[in-house]
Coordinates of N, CA, C and O in Angstrom, one line a residue:
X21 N -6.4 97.0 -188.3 CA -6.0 96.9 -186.9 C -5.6 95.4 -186.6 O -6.3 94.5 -187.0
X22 N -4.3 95.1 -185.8 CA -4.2 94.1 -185.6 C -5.6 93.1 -184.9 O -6.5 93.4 -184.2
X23 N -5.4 91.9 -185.4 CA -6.2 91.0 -184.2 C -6.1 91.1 -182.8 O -7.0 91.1 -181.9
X24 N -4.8 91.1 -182.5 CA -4.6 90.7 -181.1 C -4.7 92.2 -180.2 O -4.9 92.2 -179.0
X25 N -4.6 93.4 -180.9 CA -5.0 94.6 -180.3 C -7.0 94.4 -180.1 O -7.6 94.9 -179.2
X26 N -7.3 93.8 -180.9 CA -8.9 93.7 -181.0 C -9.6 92.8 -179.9 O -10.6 93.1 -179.3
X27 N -8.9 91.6 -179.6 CA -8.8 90.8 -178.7 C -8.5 90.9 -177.3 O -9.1 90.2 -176.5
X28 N -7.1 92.1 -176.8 CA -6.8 92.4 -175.8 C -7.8 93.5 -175.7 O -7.8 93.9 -174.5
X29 N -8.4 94.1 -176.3 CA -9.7 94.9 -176.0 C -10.9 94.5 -175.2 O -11.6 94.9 -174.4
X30 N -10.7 93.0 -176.1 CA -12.5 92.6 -176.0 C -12.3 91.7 -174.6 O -13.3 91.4 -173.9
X31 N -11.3 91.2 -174.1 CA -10.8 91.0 -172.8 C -10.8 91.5 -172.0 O -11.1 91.0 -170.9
X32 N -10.3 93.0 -172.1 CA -10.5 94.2 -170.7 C -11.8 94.0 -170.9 O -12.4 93.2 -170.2
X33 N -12.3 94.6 -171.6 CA -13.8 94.7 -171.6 C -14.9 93.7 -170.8 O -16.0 94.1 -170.3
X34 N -14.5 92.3 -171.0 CA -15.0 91.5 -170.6 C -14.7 91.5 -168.9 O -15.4 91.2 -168.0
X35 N -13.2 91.9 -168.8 CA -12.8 92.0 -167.2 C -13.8 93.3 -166.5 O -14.5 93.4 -165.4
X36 N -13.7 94.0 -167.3 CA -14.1 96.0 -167.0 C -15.9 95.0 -165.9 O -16.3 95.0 -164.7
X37 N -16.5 94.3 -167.4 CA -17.9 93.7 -166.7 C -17.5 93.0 -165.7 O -18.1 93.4 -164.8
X38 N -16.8 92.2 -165.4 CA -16.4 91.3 -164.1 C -16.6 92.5 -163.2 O -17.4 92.2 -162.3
X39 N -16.0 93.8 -163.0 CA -15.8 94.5 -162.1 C -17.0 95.4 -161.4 O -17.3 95.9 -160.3
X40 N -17.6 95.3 -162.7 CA -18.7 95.9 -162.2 C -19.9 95.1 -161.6 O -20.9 95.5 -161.0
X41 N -19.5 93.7 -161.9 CA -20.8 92.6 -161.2 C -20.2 92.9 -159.6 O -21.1 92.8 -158.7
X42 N -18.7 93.1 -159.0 CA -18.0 92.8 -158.3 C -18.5 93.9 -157.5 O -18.6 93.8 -156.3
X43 N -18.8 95.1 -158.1 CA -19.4 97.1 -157.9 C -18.1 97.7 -157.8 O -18.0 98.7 -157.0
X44 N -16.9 97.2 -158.5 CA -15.7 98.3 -158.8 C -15.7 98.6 -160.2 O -15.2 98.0 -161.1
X45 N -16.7 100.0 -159.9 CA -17.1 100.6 -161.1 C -15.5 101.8 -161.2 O -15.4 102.3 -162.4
X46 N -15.1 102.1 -160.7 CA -13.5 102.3 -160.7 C -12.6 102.1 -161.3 O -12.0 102.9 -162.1
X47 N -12.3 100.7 -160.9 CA -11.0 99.4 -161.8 C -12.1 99.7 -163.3 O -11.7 100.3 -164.3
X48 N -13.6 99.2 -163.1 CA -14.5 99.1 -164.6 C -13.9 100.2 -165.5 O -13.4 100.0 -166.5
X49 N -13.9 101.6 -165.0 CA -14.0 102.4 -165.8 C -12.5 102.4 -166.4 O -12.4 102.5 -167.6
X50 N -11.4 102.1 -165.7 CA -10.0 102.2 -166.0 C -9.7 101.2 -167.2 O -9.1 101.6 -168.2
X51 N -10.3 99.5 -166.9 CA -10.6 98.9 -168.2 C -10.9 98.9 -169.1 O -10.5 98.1 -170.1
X52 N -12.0 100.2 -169.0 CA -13.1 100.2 -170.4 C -12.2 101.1 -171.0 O -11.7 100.8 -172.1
X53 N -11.8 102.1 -170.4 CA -10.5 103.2 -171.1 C -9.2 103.0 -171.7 O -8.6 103.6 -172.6
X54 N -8.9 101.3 -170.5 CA -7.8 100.8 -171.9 C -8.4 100.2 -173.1 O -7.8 100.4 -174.1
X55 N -9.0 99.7 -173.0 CA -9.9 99.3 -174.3 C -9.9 99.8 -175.3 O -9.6 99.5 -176.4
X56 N -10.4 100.9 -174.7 CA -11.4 102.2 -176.1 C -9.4 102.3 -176.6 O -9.1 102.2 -177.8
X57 N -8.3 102.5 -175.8 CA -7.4 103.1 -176.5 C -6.7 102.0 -177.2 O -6.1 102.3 -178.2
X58 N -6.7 100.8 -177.0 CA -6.6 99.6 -178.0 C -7.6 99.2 -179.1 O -7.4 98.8 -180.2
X59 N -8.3 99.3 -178.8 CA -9.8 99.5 -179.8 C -10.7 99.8 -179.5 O -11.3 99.3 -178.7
X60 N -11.3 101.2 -180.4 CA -12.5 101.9 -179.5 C -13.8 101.4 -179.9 O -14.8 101.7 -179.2
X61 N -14.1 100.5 -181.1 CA -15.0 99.5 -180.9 C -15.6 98.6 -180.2 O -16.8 98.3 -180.1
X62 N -14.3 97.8 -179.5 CA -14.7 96.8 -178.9 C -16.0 96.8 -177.8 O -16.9 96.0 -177.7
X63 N -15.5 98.1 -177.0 CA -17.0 97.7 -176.1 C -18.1 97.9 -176.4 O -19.0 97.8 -175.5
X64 N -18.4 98.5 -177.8 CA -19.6 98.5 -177.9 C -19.7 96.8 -178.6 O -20.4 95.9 -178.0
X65 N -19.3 96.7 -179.3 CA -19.4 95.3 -179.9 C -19.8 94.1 -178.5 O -20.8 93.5 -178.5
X66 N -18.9 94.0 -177.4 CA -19.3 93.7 -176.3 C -20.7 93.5 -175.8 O -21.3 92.4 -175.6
X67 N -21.3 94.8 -175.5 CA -22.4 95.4 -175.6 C -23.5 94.9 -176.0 O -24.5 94.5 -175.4
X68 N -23.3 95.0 -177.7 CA -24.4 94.8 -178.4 C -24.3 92.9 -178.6 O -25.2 92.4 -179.2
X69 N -23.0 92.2 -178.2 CA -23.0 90.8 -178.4 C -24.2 90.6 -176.9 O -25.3 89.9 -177.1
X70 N -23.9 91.2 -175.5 CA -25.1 90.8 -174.6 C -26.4 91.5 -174.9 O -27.4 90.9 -174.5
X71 N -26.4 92.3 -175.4 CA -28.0 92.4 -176.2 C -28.6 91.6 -176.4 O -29.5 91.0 -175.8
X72 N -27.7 91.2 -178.3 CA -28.3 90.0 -178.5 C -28.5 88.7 -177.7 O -29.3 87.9 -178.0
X73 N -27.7 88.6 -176.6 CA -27.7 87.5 -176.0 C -28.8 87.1 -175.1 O -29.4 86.0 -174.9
X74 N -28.9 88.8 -174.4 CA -30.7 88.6 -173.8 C -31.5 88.9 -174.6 O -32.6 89.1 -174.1
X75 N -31.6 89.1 -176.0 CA -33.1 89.3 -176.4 C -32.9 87.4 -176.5 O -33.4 86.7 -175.6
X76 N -32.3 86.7 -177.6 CA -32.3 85.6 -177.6 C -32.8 84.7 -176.5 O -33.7 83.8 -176.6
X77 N -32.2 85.0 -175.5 CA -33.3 84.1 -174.2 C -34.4 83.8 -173.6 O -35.0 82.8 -173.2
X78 N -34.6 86.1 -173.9 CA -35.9 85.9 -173.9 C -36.9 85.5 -174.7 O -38.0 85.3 -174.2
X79 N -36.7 85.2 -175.9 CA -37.3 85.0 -177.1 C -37.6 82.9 -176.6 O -38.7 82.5 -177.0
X80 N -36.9 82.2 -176.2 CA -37.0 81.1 -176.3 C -37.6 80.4 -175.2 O -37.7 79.2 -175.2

């Protein structure tokens, strides 16, 4: 798969979360859906990068 398809994924995705801090869980869902159809990995990858990001904080 291209990069830049992988990339414009992990971008919605990152917007999709902006929307939902915002509570347009709406626009979120429309993002997350273009995503999955440019790469259906990405948001989990997303996901599991803020996982690790809060287990890591909490840990320190």
């Amino acid at each position: 798969m291209p990069e830049d398809k992988h990339s414009k994924a992990l971008d919605l995705t990152d917007a999709a979360l902006e929307k939902i801090v915002a509570g347009d869980e709406k626009a979120a869902d429309r993002l997350i859906e273009q995503a999955k159809k440019l790469d259906p990995s990405a948001p989990g990858e997303v996901l599991r990068d803020l996982d690790e990001d809060a287990s890591n904080s909490k840990s320190q």
